[in-house]
PDB file of C-alpha atoms in Angstrom:
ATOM      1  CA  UNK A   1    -197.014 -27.092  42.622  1.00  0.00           C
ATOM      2  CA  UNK A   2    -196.632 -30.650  42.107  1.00  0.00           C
ATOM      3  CA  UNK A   3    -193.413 -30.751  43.587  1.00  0.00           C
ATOM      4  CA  UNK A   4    -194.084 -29.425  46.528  1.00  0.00           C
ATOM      5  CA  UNK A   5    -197.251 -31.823  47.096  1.00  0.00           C
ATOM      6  CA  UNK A   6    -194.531 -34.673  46.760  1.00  0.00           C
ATOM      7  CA  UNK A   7    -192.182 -33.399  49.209  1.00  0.00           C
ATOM      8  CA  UNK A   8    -195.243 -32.195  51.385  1.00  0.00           C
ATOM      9  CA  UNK A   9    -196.569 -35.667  51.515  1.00  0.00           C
ATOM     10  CA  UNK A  10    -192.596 -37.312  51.881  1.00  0.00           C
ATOM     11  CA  UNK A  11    -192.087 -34.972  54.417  1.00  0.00           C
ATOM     12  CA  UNK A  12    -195.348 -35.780  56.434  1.00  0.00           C
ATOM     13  CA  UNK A  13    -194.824 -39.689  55.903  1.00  0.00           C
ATOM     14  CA  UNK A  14    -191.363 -39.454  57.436  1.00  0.00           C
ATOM     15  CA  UNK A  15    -192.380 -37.203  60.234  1.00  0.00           C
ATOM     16  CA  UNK A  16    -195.801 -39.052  61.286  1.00  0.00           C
ATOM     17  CA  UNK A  17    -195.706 -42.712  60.276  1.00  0.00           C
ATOM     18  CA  UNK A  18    -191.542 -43.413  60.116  1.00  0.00           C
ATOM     19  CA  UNK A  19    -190.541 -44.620  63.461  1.00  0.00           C
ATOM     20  CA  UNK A  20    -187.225 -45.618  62.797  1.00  0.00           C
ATOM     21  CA  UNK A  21    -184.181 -44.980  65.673  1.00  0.00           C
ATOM     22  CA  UNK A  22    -181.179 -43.537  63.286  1.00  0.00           C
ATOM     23  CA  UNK A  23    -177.908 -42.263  65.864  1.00  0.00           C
ATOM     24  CA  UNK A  24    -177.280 -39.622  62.890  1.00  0.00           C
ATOM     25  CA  UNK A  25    -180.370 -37.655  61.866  1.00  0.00           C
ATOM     26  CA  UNK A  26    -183.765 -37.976  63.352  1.00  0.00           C
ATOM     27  CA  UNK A  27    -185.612 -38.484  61.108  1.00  0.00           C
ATOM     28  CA  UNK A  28    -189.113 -36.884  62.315  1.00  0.00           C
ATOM     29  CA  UNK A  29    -187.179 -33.682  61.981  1.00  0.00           C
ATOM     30  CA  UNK A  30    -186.346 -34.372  58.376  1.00  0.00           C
ATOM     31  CA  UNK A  31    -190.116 -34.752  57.508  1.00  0.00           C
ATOM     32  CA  UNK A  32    -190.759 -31.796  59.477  1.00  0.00           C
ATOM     33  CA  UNK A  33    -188.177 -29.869  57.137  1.00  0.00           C
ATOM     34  CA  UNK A  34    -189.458 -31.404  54.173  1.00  0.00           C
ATOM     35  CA  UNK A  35    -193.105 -30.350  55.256  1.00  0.00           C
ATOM     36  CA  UNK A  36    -191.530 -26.180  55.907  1.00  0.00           C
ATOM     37  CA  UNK A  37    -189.630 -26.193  52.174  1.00  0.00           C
ATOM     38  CA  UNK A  38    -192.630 -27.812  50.349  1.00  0.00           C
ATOM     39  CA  UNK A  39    -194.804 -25.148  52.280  1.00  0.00           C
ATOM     40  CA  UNK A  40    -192.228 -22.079  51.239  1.00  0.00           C
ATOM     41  CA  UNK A  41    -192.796 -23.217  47.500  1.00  0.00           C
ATOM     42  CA  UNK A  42    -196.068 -23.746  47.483  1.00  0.00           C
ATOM     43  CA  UNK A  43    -196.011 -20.458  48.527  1.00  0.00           C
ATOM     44  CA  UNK A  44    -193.653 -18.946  46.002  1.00  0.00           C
ATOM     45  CA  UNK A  45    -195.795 -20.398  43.093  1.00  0.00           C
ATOM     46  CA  UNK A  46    -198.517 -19.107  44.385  1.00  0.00           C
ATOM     47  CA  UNK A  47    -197.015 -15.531  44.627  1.00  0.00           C
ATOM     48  CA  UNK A  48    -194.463 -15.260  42.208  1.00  0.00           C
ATOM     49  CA  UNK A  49    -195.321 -17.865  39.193  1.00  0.00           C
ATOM     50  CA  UNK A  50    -198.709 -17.545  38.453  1.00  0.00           C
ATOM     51  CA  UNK A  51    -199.491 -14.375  38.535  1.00  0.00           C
ATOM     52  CA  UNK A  52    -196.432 -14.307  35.430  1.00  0.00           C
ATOM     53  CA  UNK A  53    -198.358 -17.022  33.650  1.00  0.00           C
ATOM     54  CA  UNK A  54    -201.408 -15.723  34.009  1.00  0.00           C
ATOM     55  CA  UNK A  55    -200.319 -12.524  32.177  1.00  0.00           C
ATOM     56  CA  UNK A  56    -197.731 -14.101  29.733  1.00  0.00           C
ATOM     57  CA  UNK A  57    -201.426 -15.610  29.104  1.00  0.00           C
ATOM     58  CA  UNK A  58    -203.642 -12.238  29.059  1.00  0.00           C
ATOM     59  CA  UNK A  59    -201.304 -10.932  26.303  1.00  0.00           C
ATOM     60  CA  UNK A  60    -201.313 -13.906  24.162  1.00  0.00           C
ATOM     61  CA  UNK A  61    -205.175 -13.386  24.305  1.00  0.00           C
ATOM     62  CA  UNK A  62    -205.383  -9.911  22.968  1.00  0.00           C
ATOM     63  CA  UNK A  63    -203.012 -10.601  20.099  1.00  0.00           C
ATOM     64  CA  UNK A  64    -204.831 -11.058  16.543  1.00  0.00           C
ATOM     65  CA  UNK A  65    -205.222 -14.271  14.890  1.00  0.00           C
ATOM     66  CA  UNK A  66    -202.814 -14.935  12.172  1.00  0.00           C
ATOM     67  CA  UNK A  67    -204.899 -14.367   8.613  1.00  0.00           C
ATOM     68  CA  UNK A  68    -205.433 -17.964   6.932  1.00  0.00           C
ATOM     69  CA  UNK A  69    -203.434 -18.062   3.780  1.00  0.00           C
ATOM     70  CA  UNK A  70    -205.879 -18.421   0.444  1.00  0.00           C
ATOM     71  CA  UNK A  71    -206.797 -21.761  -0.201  1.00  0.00           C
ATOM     72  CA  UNK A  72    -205.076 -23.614  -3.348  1.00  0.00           C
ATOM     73  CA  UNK A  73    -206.644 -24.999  -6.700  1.00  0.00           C
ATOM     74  CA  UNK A  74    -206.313 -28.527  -6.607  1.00  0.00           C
ATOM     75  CA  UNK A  75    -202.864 -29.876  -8.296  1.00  0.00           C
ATOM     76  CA  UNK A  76    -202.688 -33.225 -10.313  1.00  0.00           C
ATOM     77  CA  UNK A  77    -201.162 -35.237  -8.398  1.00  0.00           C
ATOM     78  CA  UNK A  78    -198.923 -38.203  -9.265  1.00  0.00           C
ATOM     79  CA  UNK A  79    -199.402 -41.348  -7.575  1.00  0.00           C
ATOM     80  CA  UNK A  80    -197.011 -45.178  -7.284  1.00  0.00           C
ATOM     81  CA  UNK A  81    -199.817 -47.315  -9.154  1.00  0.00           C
ATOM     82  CA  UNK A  82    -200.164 -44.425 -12.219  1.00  0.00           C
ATOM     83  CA  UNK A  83    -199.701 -46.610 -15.329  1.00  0.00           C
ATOM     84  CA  UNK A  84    -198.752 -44.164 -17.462  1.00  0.00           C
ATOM     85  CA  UNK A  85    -195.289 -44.589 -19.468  1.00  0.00           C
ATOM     86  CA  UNK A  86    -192.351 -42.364 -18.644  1.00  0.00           C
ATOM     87  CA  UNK A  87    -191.216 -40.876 -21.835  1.00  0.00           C
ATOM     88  CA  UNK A  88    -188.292 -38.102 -20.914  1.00  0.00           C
ATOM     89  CA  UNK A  89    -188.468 -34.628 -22.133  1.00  0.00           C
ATOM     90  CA  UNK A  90    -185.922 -34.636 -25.480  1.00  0.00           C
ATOM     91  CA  UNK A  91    -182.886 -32.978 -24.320  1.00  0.00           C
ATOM     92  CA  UNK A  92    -181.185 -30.077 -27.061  1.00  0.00           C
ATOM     93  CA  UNK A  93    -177.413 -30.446 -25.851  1.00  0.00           C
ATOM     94  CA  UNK A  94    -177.708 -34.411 -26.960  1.00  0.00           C
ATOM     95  CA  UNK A  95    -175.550 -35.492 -29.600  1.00  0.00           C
ATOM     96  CA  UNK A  96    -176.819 -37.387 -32.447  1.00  0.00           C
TER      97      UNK A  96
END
């Protein structure tokens, strides 16, 4: 939709307030084209695209809500500024 407001209002800018002489294209007609294909897909939205999104939109509605998982017991957490001393776990395949 928000294209075709752009090209409706580029379209009615260079058809209505443009007054430029050009020996190739005339350039009201341009606007005037612009104006017809931002109409057409304004138009197509309208009759093709929403009614899709609206019931893409409908179904997504009726679907259940995913079940919440259990909550967790609170975990110690370590944290940088722990003061603690790291002593490593003894390892068995050490030599002495």
């Amino acid at each position: 939709m928000g294209n075709s407001c752009c090209l409706l209002t580029i379209g009615a800018i260079l058809a209505f307030a443009v007054h430029v002489e050009v020996e190739v294209v005339d350039v009201a007609m341009v606007g005037r084209i612009l104006m017809l294909v931002a109409v057409a897909g304004a138009l197509v939205e309208l009759a093709v695209v929403r009614p899709r999104a609206r019931a893409a939109r409908a179904v997504a509605e009726q679907r259940p809500a995913p079940a919440r998982p259990a909550p967790r017991a609170p975990q110690a957490s370590w944290s940088p500024w722990d003061t603690r001393a790291f002593t490593p776990l003894p390892r068995s395949d050490r030599e002495s």
